[in-house]
PDB file of C-alpha atoms and ligand atoms in Angstrom:
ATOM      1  CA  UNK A1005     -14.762  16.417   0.681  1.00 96.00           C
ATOM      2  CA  UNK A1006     -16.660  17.741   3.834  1.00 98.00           C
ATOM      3  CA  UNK A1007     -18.776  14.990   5.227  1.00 98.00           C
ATOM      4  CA  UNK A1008     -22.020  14.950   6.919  1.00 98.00           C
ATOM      5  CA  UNK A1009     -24.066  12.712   9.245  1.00 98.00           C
ATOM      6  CA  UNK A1010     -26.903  11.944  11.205  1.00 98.00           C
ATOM      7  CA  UNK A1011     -30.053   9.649  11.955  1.00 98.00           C
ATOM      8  CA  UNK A1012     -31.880  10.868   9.076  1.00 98.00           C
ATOM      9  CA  UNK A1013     -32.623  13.828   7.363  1.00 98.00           C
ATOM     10  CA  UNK A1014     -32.311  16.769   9.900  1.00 98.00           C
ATOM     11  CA  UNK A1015     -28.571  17.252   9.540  1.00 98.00           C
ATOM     12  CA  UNK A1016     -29.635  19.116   6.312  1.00 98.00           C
ATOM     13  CA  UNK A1017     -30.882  22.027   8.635  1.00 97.00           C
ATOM     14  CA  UNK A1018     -26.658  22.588   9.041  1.00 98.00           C
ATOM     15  CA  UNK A1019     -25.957  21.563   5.554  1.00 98.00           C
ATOM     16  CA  UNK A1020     -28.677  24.226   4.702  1.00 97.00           C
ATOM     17  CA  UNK A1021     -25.860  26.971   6.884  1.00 97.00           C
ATOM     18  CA  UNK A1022     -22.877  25.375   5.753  1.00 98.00           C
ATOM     19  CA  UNK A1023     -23.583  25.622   2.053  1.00 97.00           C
ATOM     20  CA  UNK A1024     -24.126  29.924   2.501  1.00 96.00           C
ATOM     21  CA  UNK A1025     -20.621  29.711   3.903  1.00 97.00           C
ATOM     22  CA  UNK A1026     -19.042  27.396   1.915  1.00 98.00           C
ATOM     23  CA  UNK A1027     -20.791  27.360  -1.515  1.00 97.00           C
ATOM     24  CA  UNK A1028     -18.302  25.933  -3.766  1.00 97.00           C
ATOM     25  CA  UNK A1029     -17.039  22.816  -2.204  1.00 98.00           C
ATOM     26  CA  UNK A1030     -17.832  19.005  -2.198  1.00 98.00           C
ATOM     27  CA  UNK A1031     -19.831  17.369   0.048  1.00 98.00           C
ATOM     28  CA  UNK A1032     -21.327  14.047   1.167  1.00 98.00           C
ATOM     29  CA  UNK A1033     -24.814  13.913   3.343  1.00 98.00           C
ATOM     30  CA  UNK A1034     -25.169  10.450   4.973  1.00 98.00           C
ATOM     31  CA  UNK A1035     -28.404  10.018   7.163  1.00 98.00           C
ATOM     32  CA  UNK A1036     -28.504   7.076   8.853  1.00 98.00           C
ATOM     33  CA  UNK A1037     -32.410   6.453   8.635  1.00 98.00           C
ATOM     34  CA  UNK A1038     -32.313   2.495   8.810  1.00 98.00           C
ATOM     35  CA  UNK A1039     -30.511   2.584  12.795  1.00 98.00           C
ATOM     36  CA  UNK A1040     -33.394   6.124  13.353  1.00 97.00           C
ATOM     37  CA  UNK A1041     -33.682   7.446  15.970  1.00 97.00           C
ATOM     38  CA  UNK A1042     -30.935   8.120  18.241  1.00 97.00           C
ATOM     39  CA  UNK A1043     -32.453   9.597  20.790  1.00 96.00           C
ATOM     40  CA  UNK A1044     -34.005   6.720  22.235  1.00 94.00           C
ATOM     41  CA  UNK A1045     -30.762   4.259  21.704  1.00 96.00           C
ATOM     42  CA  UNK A1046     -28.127   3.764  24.217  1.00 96.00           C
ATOM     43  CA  UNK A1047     -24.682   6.043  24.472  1.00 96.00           C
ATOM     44  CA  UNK A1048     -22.716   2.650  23.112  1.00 97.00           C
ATOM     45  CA  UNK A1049     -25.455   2.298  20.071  1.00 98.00           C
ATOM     46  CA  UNK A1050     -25.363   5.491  18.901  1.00 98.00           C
ATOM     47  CA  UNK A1051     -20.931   5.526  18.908  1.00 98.00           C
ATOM     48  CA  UNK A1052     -20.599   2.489  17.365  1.00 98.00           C
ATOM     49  CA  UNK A1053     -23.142   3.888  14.566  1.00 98.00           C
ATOM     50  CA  UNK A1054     -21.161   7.156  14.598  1.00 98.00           C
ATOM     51  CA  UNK A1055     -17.512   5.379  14.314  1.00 98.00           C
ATOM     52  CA  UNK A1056     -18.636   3.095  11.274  1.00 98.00           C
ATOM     53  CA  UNK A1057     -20.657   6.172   9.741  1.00 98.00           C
ATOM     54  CA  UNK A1058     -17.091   8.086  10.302  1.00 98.00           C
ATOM     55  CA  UNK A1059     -14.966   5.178   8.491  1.00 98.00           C
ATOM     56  CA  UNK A1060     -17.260   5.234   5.936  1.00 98.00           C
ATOM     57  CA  UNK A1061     -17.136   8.568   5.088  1.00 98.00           C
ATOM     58  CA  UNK A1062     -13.604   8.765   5.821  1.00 98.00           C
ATOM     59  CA  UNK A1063     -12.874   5.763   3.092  1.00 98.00           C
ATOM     60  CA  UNK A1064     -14.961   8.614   0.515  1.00 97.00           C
ATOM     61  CA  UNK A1065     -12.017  10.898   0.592  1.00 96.00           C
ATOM     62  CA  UNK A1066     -13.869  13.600   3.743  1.00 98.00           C
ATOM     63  CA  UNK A1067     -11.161  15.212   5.117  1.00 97.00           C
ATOM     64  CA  UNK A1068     -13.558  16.973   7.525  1.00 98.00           C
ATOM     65  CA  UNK A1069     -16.699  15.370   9.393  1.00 98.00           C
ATOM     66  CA  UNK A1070     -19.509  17.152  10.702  1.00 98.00           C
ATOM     67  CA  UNK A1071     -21.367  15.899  13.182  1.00 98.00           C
ATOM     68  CA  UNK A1072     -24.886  17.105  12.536  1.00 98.00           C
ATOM     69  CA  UNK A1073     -26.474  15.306  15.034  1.00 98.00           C
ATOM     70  CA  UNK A1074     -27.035  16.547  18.781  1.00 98.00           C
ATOM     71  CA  UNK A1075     -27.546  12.859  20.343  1.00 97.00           C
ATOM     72  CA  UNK A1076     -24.475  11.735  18.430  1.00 98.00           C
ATOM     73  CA  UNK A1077     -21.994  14.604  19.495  1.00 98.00           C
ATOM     74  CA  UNK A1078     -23.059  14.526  23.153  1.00 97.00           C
ATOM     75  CA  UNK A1079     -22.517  10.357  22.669  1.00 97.00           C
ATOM     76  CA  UNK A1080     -19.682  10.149  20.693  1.00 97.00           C
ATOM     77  CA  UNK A1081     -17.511  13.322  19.721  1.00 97.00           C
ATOM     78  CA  UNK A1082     -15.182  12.484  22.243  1.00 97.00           C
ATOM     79  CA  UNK A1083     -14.302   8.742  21.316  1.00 98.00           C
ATOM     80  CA  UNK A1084     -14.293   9.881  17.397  1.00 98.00           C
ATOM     81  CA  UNK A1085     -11.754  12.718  18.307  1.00 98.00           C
ATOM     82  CA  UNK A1086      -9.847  10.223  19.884  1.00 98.00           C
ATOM     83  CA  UNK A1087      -9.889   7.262  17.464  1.00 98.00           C
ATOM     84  CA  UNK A1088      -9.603   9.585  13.743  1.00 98.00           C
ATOM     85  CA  UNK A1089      -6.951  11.445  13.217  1.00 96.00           C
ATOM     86  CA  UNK A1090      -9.003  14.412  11.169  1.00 97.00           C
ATOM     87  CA  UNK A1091     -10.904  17.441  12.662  1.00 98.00           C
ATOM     88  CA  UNK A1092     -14.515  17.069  13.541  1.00 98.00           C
ATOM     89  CA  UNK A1093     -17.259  19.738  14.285  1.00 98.00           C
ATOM     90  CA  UNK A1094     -20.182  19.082  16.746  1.00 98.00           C
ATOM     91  CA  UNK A1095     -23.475  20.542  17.318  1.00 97.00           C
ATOM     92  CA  UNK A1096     -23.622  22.503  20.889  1.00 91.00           C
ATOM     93  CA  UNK A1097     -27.151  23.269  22.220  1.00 92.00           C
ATOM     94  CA  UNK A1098     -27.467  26.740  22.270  1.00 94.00           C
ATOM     95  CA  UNK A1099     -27.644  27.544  26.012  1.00 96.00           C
ATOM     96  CA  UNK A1100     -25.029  30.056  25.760  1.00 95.00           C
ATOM     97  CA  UNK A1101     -26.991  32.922  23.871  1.00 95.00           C
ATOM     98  CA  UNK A1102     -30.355  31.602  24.733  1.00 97.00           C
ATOM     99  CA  UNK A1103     -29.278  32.897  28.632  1.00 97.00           C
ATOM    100  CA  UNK A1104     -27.922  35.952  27.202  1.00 96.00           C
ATOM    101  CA  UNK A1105     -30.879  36.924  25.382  1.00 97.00           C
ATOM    102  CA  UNK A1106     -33.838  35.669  27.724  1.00 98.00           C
ATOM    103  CA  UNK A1107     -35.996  38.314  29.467  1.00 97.00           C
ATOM    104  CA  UNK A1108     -38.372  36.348  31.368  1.00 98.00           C
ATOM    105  CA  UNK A1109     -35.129  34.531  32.680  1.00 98.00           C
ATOM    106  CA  UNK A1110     -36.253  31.269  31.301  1.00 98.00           C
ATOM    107  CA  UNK A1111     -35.018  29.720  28.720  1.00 98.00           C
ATOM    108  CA  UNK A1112     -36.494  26.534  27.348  1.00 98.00           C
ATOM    109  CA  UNK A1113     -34.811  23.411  25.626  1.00 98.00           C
ATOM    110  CA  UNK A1114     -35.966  20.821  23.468  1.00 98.00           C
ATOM    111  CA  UNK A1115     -34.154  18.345  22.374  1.00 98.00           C
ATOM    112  CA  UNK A1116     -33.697  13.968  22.411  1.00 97.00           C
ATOM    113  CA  UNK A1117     -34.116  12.068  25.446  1.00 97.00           C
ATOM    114  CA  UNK A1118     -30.551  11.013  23.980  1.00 96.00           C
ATOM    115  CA  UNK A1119     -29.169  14.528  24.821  1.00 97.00           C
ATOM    116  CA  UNK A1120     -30.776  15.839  27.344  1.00 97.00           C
ATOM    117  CA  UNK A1121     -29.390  12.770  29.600  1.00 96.00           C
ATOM    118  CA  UNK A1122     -25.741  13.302  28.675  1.00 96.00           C
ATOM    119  CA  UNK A1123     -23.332  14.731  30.377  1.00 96.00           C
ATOM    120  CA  UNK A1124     -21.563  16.775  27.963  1.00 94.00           C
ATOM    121  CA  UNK A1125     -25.275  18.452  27.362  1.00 96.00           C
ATOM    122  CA  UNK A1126     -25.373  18.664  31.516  1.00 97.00           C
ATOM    123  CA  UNK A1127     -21.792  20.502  31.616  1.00 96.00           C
ATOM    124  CA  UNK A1128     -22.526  23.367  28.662  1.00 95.00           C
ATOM    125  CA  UNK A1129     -26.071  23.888  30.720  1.00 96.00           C
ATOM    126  CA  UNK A1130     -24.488  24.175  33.693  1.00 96.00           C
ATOM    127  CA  UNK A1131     -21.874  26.211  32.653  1.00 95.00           C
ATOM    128  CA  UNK A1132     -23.795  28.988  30.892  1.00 95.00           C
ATOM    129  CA  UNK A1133     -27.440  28.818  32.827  1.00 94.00           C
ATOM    130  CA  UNK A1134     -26.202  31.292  35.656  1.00 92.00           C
ATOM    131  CA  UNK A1135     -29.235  32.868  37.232  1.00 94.00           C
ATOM    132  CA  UNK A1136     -31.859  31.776  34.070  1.00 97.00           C
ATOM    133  CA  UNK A1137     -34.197  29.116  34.567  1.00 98.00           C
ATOM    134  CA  UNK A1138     -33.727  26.289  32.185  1.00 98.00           C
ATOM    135  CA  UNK A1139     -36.374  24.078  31.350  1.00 98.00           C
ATOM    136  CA  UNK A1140     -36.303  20.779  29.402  1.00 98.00           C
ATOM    137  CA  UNK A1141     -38.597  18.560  27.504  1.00 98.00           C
ATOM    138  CA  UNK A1142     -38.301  16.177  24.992  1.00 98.00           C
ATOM    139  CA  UNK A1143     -39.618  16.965  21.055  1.00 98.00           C
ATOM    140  CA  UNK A1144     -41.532  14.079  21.596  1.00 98.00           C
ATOM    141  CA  UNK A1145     -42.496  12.616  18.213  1.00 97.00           C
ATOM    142  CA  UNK A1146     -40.949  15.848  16.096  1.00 98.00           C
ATOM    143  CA  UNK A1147     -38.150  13.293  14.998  1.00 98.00           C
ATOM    144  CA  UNK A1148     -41.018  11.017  13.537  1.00 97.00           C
ATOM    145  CA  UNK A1149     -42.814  13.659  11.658  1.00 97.00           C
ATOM    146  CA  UNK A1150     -39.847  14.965  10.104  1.00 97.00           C
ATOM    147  CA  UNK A1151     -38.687  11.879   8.327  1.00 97.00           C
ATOM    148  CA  UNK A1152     -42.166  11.193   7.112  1.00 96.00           C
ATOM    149  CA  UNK A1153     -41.951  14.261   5.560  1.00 94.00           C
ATOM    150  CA  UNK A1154     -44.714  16.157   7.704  1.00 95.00           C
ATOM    151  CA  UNK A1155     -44.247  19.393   8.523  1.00 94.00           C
ATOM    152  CA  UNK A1156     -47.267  20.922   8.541  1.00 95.00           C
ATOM    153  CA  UNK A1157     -50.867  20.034   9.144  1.00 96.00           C
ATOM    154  CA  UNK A1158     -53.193  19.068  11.885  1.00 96.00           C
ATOM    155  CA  UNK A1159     -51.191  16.114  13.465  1.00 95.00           C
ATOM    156  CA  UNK A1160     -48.209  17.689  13.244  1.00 97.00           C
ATOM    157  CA  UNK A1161     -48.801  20.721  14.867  1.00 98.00           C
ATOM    158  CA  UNK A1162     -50.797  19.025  17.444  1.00 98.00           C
ATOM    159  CA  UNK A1163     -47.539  16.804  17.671  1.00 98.00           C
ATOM    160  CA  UNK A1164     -45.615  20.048  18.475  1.00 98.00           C
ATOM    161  CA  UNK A1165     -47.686  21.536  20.555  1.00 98.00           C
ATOM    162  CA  UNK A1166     -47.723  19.044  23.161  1.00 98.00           C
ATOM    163  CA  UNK A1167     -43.736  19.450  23.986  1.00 98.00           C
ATOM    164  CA  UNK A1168     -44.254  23.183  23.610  1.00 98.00           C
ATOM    165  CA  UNK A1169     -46.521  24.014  25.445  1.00 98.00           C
ATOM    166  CA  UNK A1170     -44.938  23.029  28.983  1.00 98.00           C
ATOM    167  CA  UNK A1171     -42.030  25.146  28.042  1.00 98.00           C
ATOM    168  CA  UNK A1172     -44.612  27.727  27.285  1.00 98.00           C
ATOM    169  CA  UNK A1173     -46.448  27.678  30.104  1.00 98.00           C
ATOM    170  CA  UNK A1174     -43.525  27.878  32.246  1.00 98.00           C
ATOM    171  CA  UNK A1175     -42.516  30.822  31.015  1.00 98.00           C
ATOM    172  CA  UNK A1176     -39.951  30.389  28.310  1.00 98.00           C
ATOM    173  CA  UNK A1177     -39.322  33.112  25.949  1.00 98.00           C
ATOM    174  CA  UNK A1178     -36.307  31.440  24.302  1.00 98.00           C
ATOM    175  CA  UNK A1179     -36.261  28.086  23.083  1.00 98.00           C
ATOM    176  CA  UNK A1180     -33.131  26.481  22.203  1.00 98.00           C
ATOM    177  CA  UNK A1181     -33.673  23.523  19.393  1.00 98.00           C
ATOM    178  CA  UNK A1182     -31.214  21.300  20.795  1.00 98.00           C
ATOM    179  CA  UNK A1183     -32.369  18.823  17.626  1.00 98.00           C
ATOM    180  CA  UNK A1184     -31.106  18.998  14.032  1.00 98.00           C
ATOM    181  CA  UNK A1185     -34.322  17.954  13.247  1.00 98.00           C
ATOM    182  CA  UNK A1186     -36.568  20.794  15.301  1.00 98.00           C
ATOM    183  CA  UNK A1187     -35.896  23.162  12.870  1.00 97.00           C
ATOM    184  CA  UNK A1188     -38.027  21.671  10.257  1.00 96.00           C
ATOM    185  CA  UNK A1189     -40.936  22.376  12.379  1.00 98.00           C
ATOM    186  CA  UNK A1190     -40.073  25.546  13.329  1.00 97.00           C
ATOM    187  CA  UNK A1191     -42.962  27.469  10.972  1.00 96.00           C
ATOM    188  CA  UNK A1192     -45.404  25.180  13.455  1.00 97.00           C
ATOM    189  CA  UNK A1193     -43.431  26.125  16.167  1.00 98.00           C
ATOM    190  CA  UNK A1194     -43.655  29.654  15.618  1.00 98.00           C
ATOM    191  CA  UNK A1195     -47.446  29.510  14.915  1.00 97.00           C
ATOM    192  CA  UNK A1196     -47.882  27.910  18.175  1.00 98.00           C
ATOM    193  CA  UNK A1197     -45.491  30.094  20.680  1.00 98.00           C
ATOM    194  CA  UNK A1198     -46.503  33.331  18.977  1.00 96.00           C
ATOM    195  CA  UNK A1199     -44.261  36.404  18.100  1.00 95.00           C
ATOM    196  CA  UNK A1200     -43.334  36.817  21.846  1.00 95.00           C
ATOM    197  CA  UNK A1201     -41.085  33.461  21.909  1.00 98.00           C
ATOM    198  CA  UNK A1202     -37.565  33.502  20.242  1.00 98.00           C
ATOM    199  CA  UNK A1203     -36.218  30.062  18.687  1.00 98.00           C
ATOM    200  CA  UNK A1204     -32.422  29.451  18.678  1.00 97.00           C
ATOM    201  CA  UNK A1205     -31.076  27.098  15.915  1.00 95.00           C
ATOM    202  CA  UNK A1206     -27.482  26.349  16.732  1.00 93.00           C
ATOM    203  CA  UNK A1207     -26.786  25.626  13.090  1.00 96.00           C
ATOM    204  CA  UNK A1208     -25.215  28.794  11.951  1.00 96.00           C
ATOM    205  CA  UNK A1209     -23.150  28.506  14.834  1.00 96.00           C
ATOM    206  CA  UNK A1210     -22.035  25.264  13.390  1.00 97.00           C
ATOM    207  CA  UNK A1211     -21.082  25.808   9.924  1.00 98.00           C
ATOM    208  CA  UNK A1212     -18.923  29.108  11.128  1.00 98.00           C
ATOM    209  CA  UNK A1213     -16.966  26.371  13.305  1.00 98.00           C
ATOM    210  CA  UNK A1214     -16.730  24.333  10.124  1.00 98.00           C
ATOM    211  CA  UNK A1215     -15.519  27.378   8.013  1.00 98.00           C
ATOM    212  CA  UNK A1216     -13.358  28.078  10.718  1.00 98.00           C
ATOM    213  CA  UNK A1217     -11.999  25.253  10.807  1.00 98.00           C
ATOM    214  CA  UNK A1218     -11.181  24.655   7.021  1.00 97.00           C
ATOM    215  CA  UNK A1219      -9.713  27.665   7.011  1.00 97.00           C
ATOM    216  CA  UNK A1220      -7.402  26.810   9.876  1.00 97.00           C
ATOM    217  CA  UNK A1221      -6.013  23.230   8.114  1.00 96.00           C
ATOM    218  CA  UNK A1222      -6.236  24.229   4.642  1.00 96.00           C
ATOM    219  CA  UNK A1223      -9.033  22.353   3.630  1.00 96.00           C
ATOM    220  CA  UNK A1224     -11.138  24.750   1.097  1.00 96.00           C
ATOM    221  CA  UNK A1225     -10.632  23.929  -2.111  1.00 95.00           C
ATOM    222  CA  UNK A1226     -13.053  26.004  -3.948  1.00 94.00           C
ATOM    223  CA  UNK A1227     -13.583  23.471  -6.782  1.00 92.00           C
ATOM    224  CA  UNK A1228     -17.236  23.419  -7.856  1.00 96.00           C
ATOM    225  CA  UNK A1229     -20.273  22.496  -5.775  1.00 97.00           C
ATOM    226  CA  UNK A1230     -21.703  19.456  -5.404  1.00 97.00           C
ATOM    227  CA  UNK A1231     -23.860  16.858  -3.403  1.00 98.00           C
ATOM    228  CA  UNK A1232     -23.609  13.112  -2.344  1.00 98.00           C
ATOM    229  CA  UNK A1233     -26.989  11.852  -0.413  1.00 98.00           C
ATOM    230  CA  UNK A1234     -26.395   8.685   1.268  1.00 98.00           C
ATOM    231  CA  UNK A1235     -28.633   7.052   2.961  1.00 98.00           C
ATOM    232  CA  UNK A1236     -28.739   3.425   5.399  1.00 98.00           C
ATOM    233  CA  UNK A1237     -32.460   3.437   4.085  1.00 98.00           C
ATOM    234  CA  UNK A1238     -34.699   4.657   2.236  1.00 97.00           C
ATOM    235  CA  UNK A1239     -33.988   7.563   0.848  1.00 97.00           C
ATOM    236  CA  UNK A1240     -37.210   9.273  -0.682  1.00 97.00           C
ATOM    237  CA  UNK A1241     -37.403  12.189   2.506  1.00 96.00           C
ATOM    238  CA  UNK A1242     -33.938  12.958   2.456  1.00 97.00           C
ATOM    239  CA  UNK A1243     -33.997  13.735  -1.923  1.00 98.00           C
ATOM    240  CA  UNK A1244     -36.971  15.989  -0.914  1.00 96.00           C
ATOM    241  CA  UNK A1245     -36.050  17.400   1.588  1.00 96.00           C
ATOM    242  CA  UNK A1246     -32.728  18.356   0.403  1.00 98.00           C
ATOM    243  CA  UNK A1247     -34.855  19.864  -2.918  1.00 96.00           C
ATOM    244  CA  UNK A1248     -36.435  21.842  -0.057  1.00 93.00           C
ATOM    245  CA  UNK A1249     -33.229  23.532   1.371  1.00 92.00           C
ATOM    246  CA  UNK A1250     -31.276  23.870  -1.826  1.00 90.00           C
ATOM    247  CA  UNK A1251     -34.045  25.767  -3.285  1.00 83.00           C
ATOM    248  CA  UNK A1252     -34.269  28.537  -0.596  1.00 73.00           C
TER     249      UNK A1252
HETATM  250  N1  LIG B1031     -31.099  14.835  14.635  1.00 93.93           N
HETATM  251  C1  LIG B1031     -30.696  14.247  15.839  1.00 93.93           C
HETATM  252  C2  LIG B1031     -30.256  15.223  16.886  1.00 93.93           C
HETATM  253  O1  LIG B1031     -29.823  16.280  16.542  1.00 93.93           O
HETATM  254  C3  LIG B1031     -31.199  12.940  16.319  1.00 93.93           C
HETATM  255  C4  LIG B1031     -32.632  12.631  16.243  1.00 93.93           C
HETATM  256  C5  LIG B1031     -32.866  11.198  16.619  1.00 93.93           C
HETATM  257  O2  LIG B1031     -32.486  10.350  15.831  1.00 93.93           O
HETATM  258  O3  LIG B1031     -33.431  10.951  17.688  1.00 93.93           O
HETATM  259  O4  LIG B1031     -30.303  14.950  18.061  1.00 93.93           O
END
């Protein structure tokens, strides 16, 4: 089975990629919504979280674990890699194509307080910013929104406006959602930074490192679809959103 976590429900924005690639397989979601959010918890929290959350899944037959949290790879992909003996994918803020594709030369990010403090977020920026100018702010609230199920309407886009609009204003053209989360507010998102402003969701990127990766020990199995949603609370955001992606 191909496991999945995160802090809630966001991780379904890669589940949403990995199921066009992988469409016949068996798969458990778990989002961690009792211990949300990560982003504001401590490095140690957030591993010890994603090592029992690993065990867990591990003891439900995953033979793969995707990590479909930003806070928790930058925190913890290292130490998992280390203690399980099974291959793991992460989630990489897009920095990479964002400074390929920029014109302005500045390329926005948004993402946890969690991430953007870590140093395994500070060593892909550094390595691919070159010349661009990379700006940073925290989604502040989008985490919130998201796993109350609001995605649209007045206080959410007023929500998403105020992180967005400094990386607007300093003259981002390409914003890299360095959330699993973001992406569920990218229709607001769009709506707010016009047509000009490109959005980079680094979950496509993900599940072809997860094909990749089956492919490379053997793990497809090509034995009928299906879906596990797990949840350390409650659950009622995660069923509908799920509904959301599986529809579309
Ligand atoms: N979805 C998560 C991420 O990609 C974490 C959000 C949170 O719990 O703060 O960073």
């Amino acid at each position: 089975m191909i496991g999945f976590f995160d802090s809630g429900a966001g991780g379904l924005s890669v589940v949403r990629e990995a199921i066009r690639l992988l469409p016949d397989e068996r798969y458990i979601y778990y989002s961690d919504n009792a211990h949300c959010p990560y982003g504001e918890k401590s490095r140690e929290y957030v591993t010890e979280r994603a090592r029992a959350i690993t065990r867990h899944l591990r003891e439900r037959g995953c033979g793969i674990v995707t990590v479909a949290c930003n806070t928790a790879t930058a925190a913890a992909i290292s130490s998992l890699r280390a203690e399980f003996d099974m291959p793991f994918v992460g989630m990489e803020p897009a920095v990479k194509p964002a400074a390929a594709l920029t014109r302005s030369g500045v390329v926005g990010v948004l993402a946890t307080a969690g991430t953007l403090r870590a140093e395994k977020y500070h060593d892909t920026r550094d390595r691919w910013s070159g010349d661009i100018k990379i700006v940073e702010h925290v989604g502040e609230g989008f985490v919130r929104l998201v796993e109350s199920g609001t995605t649209e309407g007045p206080e959410a886009e007023e929500t998403v406006r105020l992180s967005l609009q400094p990386l607007l204003d300093a003259g981002a053209d390409t914003i890299v959602l360095g959330c699993t989360h973001y992406p569920f507010l990218l229709p607001l998102m769009k709506k707010i930074a016009g047509e000009d402003v490109r959005f980079i969701d680094p979950a496509p990127a993900a599940a072809k490192q997860l094909l990749k990766l089956m492919e490379e020990k053997g793990l497809i199995r090509h034995d009928g679809f299906s879906m596990e949603l797990e949840a350390s609370g409650d659950d009622t955001t995660l069923r509908r959103l799920y509904e959301t992606i599986a529809n579309n």
